[in-house]
Tab-separated table of C-alpha atoms in Angstrom:
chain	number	residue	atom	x	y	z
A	1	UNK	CA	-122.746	-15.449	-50.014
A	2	UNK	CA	-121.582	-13.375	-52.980
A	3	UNK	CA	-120.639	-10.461	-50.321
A	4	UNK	CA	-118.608	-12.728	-48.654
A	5	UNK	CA	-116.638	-13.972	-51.493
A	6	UNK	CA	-115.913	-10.283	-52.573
A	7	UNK	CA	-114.936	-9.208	-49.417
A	8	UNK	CA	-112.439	-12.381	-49.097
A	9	UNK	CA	-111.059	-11.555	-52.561
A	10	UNK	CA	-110.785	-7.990	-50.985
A	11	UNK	CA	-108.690	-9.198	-48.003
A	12	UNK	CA	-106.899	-11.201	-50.483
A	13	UNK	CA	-105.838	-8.801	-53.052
A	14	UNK	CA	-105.138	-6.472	-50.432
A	15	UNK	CA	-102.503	-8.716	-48.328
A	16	UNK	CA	-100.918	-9.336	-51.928
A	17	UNK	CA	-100.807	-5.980	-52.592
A	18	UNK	CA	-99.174	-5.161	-49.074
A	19	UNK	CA	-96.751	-8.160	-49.652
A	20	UNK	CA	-95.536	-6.936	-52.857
A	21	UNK	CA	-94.861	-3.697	-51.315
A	22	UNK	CA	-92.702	-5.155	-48.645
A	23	UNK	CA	-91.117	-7.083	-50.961
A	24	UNK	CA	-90.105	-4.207	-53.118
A	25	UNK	CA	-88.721	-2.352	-50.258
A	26	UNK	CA	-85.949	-5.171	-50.129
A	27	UNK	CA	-86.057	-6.544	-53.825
A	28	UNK	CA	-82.456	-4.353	-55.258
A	29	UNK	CA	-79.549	-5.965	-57.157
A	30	UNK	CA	-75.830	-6.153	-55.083
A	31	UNK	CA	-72.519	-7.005	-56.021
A	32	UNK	CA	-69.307	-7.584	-54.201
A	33	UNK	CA	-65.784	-7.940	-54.976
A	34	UNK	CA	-62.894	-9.039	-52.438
A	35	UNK	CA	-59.228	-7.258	-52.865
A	36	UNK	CA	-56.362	-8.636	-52.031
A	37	UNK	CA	-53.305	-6.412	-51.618
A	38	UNK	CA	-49.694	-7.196	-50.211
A	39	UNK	CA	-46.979	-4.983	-49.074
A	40	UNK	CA	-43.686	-7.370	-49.407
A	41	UNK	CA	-40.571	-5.801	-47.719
A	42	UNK	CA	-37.984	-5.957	-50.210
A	43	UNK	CA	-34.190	-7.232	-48.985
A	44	UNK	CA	-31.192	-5.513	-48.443
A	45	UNK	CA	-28.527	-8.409	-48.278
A	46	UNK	CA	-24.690	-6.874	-49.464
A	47	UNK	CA	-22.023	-9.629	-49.546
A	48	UNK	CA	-18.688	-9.474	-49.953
A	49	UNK	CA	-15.769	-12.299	-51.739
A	50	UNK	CA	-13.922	-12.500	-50.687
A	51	UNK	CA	-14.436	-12.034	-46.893
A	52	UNK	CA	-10.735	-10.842	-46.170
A	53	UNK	CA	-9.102	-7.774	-48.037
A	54	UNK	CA	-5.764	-7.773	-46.764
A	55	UNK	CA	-4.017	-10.060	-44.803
A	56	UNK	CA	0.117	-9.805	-45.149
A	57	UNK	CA	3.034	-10.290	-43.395
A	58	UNK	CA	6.843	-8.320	-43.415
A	59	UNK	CA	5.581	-4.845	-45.171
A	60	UNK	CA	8.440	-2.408	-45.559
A	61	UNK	CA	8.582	1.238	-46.559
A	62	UNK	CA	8.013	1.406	-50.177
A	63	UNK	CA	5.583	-1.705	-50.472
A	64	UNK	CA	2.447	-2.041	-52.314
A	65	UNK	CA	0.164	-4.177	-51.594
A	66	UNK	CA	-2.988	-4.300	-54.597
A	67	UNK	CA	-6.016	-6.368	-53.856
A	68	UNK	CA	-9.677	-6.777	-55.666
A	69	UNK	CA	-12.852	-8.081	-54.332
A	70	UNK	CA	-16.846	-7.796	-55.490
A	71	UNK	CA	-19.358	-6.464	-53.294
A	72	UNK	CA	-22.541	-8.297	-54.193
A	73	UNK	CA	-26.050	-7.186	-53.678
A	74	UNK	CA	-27.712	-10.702	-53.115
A	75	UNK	CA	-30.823	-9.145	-52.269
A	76	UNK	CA	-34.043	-7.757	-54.588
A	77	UNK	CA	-33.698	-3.749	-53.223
A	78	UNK	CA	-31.180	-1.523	-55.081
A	79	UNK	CA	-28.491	-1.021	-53.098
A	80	UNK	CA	-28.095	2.944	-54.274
A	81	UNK	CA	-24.642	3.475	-51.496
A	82	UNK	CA	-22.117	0.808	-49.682
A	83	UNK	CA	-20.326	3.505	-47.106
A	84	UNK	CA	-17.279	2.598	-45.739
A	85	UNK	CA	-16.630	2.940	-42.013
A	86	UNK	CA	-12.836	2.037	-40.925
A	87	UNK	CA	-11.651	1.341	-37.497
A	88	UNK	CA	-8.087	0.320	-36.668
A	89	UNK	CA	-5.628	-0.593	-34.122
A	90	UNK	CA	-1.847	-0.293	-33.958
A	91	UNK	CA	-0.078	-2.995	-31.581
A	92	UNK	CA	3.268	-1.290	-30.898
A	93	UNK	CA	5.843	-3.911	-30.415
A	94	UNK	CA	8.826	-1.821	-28.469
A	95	UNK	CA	6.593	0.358	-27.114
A	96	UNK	CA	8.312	3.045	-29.057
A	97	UNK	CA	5.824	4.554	-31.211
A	98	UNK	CA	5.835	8.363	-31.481
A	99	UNK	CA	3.766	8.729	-34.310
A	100	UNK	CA	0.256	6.713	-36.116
A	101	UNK	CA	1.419	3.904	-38.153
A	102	UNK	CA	-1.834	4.556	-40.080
A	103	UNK	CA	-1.017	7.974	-41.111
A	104	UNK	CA	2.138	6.178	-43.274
A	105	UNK	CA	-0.364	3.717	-44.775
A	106	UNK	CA	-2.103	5.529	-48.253
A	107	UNK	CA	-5.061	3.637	-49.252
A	108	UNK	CA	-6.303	4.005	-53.093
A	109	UNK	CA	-9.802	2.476	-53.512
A	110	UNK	CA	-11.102	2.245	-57.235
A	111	UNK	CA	-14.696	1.344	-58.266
A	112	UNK	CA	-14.606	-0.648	-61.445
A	113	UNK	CA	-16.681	-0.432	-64.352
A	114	UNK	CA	-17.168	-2.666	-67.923
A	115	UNK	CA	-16.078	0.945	-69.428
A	116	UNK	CA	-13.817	2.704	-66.779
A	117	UNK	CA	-11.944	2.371	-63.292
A	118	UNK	CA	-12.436	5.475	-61.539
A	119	UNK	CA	-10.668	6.218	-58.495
A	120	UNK	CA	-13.414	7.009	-55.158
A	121	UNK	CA	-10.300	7.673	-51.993
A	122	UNK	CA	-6.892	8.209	-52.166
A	123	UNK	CA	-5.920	9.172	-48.496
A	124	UNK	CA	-4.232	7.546	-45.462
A	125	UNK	CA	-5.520	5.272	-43.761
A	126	UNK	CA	-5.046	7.277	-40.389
A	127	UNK	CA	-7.540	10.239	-42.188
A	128	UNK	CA	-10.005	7.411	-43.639
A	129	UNK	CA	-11.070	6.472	-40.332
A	130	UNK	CA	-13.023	9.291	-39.825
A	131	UNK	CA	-14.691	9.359	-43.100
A	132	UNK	CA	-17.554	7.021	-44.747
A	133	UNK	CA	-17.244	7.217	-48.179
A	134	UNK	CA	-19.659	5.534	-50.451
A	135	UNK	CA	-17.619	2.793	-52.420
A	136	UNK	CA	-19.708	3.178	-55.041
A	137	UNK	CA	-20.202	6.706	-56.061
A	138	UNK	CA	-18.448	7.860	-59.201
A	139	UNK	CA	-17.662	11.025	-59.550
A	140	UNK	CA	-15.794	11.604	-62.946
A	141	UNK	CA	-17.353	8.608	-64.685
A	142	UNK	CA	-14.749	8.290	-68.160
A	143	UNK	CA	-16.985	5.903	-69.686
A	144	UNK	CA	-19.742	8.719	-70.203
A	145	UNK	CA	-23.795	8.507	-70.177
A	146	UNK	CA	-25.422	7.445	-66.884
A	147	UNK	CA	-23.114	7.210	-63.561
A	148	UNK	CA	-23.056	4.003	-62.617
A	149	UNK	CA	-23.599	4.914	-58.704
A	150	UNK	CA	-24.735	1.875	-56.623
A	151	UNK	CA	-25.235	-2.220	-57.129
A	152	UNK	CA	-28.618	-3.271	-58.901
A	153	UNK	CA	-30.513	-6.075	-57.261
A	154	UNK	CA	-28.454	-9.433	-58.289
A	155	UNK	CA	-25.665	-7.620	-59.182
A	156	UNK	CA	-22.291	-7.044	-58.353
A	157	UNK	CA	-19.259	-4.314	-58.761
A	158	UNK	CA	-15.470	-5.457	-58.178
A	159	UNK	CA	-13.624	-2.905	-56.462
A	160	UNK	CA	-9.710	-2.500	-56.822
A	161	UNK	CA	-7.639	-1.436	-53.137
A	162	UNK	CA	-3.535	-0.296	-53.178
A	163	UNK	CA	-2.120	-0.083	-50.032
A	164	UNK	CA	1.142	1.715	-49.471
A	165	UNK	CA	3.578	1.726	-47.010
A	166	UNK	CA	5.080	5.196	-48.238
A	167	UNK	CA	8.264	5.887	-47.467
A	168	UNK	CA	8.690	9.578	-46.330
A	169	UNK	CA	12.483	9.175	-46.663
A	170	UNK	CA	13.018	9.889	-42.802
A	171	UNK	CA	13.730	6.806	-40.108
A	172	UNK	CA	10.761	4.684	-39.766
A	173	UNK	CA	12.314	2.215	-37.594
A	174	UNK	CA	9.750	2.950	-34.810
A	175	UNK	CA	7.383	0.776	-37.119
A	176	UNK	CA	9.654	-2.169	-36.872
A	177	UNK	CA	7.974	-5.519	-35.833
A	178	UNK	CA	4.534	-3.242	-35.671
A	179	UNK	CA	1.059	-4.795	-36.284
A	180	UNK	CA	-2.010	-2.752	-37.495
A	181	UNK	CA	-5.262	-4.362	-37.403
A	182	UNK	CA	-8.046	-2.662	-39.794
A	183	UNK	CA	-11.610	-3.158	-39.377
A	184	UNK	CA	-13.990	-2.579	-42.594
A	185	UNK	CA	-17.726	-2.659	-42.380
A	186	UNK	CA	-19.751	-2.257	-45.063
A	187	UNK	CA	-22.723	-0.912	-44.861
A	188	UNK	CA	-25.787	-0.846	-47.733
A	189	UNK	CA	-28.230	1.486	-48.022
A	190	UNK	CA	-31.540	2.309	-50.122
A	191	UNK	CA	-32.213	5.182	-51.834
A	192	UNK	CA	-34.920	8.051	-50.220
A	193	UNK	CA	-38.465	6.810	-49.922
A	194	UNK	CA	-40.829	6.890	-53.060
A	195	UNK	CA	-44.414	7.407	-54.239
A	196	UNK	CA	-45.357	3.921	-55.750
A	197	UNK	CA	-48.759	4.568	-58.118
A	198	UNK	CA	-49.607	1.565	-60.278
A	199	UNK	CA	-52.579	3.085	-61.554
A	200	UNK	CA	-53.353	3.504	-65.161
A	201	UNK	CA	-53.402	7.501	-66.045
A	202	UNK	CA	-56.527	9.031	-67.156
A	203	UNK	CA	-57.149	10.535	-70.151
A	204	UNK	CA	-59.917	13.557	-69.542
């Protein structure tokens, strides 16, 4: 009787023993912790007031014609450059044109600033259509310190246009009764792509 008792607590111990083993094989502490990370597209969204730059009637040689408007980034990128692309067309009402209208139209475009108002294109209008110039771009900035290149998110930058019919002191009587249609777009752009780290440095 005793030998069977000891050999019971034998089997016993023994399956305890083996269970504790297998046990430990599993028994660890874990931990886990769930990210959640978003890429969110800025927007580019440039507006313009108002709408219509120029719209005038009965122009002679020697007029001027001055108009503002604000170009208005309404969206939460920088806007770093607004080019300028120009497109135009000359409805010739005696059919007697033998030169460009444009080419006798000068356009002056100024960028304004709370310390300065720096001219960005003086040509005509005729040369202006093939070139995009950035509206925004300062060149000789009077006002010193940082040039004020490009429209901040929720910001906006007036800009200043002359027209001139410039009279070249020869007969411009072809231009008589003439209508020239100009076509402005706009267009906004970002600045180059960047390295975005929002890690805190290291100190070794």
């Amino acid at each position: 009787m005793g030998f069977t008792k000891n050999v019971s607590k034998g089997i016993m111990s023994a399956a305890l023993g083996l269970s504790l083993i297998g046990g430990g094989t599993f028994a660890y502490f874990s931990d886990a912790v769930e990210t959640q990370n978003t890429f969110a597209a800025g927007t580019l969204d440039l507006g313009m007031n108002p709408s219509t730059v120029v719209n005038i009637d009965n122009i002679k040689p020697g007029d001027e014609i001055y108009r503002e408007f604000s170009l208005e980034n309404n969206g939460t990128l920088k806007i770093n450059e607004v080019l300028l692309n120009t497109q135009y067309t000359v409805e010739d009402a005696k059919s007697d044109n033998a030169d460009d209208f444009a080419k006798h139209i000068k356009v002056t475009i100024m960028y304004n600033t709370s310390s300065a108002t720096s001219p960005i294109i003086e040509t005509t209008l005729y040369d202006l259509q093939n070139q995009t110039p950035d509206v925004t771009e300062i060149d000789n900035f009077v006002g010193g310190g940082e040039v004020p290149d490009g429209i901040d998110a929720g910001q906006q930058e007036k800009i200043f246009v002359l027209f001139e019919f410039v009279d070249n002191g020869e007969d411009q009587n072809q231009f008589q009764g003439d209508t020239l249609k100009v076509d402005w777009t706009f267009n906004a752009k970002t600045g180059d792509s960047a390295y975005h780290d929002d890690t805190d440095p290291v100190n070794n």
